[in-house]
Tab-separated table of C-alpha atoms in Angstrom:
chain	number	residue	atom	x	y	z
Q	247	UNK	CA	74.175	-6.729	-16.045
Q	248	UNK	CA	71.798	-3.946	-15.150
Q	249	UNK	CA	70.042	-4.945	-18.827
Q	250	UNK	CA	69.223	-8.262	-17.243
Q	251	UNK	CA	68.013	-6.740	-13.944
Q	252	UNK	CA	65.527	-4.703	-15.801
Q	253	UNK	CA	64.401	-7.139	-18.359
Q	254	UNK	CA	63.626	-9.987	-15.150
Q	255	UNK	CA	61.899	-7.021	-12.922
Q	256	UNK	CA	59.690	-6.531	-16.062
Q	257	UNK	CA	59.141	-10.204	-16.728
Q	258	UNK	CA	58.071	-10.253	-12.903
Q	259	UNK	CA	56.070	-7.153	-13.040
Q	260	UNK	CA	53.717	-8.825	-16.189
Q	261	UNK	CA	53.741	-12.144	-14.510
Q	262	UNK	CA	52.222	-10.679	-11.145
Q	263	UNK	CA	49.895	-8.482	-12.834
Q	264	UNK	CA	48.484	-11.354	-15.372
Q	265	UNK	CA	48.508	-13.711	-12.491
Q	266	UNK	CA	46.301	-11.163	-10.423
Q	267	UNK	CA	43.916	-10.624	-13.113
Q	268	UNK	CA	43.271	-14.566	-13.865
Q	269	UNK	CA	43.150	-15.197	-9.874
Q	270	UNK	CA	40.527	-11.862	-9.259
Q	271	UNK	CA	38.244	-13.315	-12.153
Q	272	UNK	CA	37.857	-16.569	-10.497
Q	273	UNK	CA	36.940	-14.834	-7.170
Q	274	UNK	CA	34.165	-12.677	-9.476
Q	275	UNK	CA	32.445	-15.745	-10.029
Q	276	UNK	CA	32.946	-16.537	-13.636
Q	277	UNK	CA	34.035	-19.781	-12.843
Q	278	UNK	CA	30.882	-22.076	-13.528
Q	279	UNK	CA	30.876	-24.217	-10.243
Q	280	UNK	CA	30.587	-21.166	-8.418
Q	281	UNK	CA	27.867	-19.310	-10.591
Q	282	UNK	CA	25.595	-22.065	-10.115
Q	283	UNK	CA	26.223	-22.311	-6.205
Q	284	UNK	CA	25.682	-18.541	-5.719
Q	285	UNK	CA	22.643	-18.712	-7.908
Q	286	UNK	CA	21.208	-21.618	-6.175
Q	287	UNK	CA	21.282	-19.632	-2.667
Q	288	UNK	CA	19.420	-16.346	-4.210
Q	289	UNK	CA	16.223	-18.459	-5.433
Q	290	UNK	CA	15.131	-19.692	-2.489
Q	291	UNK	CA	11.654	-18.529	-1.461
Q	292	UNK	CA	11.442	-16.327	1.382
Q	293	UNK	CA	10.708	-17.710	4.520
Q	294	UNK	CA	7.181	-16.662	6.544
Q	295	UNK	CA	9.472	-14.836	9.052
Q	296	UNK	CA	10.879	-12.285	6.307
Q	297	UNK	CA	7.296	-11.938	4.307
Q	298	UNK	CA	5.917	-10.929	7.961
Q	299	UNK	CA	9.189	-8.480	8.646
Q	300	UNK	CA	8.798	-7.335	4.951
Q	301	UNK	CA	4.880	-6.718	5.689
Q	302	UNK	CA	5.499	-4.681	8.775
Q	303	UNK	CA	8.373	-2.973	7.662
Q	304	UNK	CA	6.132	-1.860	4.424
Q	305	UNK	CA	3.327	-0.593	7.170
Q	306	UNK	CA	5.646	1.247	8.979
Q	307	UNK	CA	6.975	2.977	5.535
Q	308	UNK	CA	3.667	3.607	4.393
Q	309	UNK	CA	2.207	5.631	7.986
Q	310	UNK	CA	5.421	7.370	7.425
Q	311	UNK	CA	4.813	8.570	4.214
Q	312	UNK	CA	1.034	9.422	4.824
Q	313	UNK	CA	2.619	11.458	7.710
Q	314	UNK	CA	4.914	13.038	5.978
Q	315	UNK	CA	2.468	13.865	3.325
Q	316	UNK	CA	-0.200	15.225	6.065
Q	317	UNK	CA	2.217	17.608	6.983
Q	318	UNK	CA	2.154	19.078	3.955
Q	319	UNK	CA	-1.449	20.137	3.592
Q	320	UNK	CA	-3.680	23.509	5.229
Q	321	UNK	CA	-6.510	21.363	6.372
Q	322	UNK	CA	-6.965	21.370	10.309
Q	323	UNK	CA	-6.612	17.837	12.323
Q	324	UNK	CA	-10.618	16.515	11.757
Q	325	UNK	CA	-9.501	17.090	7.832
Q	326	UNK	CA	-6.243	15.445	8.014
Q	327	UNK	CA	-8.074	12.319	10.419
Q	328	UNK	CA	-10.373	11.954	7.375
Q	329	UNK	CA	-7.685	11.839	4.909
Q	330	UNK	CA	-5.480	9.406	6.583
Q	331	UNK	CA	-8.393	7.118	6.729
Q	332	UNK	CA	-9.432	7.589	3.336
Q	333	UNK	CA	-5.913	7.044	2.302
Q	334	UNK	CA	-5.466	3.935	4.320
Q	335	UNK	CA	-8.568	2.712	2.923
Q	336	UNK	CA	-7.522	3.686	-0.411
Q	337	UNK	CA	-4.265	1.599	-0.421
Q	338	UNK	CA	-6.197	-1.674	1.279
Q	339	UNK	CA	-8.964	-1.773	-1.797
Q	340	UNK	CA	-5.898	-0.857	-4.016
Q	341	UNK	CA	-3.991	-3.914	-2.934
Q	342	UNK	CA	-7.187	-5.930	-3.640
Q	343	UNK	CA	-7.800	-4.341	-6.781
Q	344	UNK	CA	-4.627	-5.342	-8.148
Q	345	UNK	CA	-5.509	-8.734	-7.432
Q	346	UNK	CA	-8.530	-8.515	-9.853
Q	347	UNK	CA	-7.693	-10.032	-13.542
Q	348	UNK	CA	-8.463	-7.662	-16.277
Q	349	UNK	CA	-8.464	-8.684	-19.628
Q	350	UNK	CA	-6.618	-5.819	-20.925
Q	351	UNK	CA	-4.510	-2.942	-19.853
Q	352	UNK	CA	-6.731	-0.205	-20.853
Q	353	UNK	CA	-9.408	-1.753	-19.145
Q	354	UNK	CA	-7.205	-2.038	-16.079
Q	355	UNK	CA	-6.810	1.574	-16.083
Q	356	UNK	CA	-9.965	2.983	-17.040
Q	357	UNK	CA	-11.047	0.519	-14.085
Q	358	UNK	CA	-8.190	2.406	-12.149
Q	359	UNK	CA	-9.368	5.928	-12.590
Q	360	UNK	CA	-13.315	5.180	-12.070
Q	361	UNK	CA	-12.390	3.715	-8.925
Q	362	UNK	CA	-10.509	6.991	-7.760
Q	363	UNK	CA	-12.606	8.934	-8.467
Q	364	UNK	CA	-15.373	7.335	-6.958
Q	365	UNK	CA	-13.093	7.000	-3.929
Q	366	UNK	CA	-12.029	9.858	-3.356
Q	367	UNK	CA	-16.030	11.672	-4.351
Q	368	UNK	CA	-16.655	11.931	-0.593
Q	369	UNK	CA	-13.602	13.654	0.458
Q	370	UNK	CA	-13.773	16.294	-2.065
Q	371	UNK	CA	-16.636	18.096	-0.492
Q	372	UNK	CA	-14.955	18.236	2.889
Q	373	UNK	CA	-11.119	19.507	1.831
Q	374	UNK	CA	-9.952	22.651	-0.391
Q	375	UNK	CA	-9.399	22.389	-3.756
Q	376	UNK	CA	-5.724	22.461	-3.416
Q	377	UNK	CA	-5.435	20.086	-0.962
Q	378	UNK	CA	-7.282	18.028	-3.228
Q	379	UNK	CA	-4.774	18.545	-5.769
Q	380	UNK	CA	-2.377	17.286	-3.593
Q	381	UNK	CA	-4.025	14.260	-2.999
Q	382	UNK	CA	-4.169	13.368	-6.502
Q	383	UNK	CA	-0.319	14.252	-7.268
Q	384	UNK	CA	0.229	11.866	-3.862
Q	385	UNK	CA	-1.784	9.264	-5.141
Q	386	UNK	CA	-0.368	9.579	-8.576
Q	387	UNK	CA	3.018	9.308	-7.048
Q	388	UNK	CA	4.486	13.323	-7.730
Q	389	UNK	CA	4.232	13.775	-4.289
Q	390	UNK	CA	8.374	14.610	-3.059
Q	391	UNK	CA	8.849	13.162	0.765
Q	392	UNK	CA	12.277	15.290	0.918
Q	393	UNK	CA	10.158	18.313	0.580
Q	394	UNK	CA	7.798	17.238	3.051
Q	395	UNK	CA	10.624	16.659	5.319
Q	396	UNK	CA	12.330	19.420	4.635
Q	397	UNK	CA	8.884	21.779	5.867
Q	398	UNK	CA	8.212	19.990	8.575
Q	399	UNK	CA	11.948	21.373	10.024
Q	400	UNK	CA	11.224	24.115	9.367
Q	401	UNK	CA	7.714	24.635	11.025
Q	402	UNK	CA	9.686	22.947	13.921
Q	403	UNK	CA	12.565	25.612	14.190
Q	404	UNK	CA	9.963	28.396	13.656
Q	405	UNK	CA	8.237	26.886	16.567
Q	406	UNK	CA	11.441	26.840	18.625
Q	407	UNK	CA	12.242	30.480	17.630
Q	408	UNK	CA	8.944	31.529	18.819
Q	409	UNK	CA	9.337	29.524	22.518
Q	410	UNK	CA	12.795	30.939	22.865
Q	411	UNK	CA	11.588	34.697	22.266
């Protein structure tokens, strides 16, 4: 008796479990009718209302960043003024130089570093030299925002020690 109790709670035990495992992979999406419904809904265009929230949201992000990344150099606030609205600048004729056809990758680039430099001439006679080298490793993207995060709290509780004694 207790051999046949233990042989059906195993029987049920496999049953469940195989049962679980065909219903889950029909929930996954494996089965075809709902692949194709699920892949009809993701490529659908965006609408003008989320390019204008993705636009604005990418604005914000960007000031951020070029905040953040202000806060990192020595220069005073004329300096850093200057910099923000070369940088600014620099990401506007960046956007439109992207839209420029090249015929080949090298010339892209080679396009790409003339036009930094040249862009970036004028502001090299105003900042340091190590500011300016942190200008090129932002532009280049090496520039870490966590750092630059992580200095500007502590410049503010240095700030805060100082007011409290």
């Amino acid at each position: 008796m207790n051999k046949k109790i233990l042989l059906f709670v195993c029987f049920a035990m496999i049953s469940i479990t195989v049962f679980g495992q065909y219903n889950n992979r029909s929930r996954r999406g494996i089965d075809p009718l709902r692949r194709t419904q699920s892949a009809a809904t993701q490529n659908q265009p965006p609408s003008e209302a989320q390019k204008e929230r993705f636009a604005k949201k990418l604005e914000e992000r960007k000031e951020e960043l070029i905040t953040n990344f202000l806060s990192t150099l020595k220069a005073d606030e004329f300096q850093k003024e200057i910099i923000k609205q070369t940088l600014n600048d620099y990401f506007e004729k960046k956007n439109e130089f992207y839209k420029f056809p090249f015929a080949s990758t090298r010339e892209r680039e080679d396009a790409e570093k003339l036009f930094n430099e040249a862009h970036f001439a004028e502001l090299k006679t105003i900042i340091s030299e190590a500011d300016m080298v942190k200008v090129n490793d932002f532009i280049t993207g090496k520039f870490s925002e966590s750092d630059a995060k992580k200095n500007i709290k502590k410049k503010k509780k240095k700030k805060k020690k100082k007011k409290d004694n």
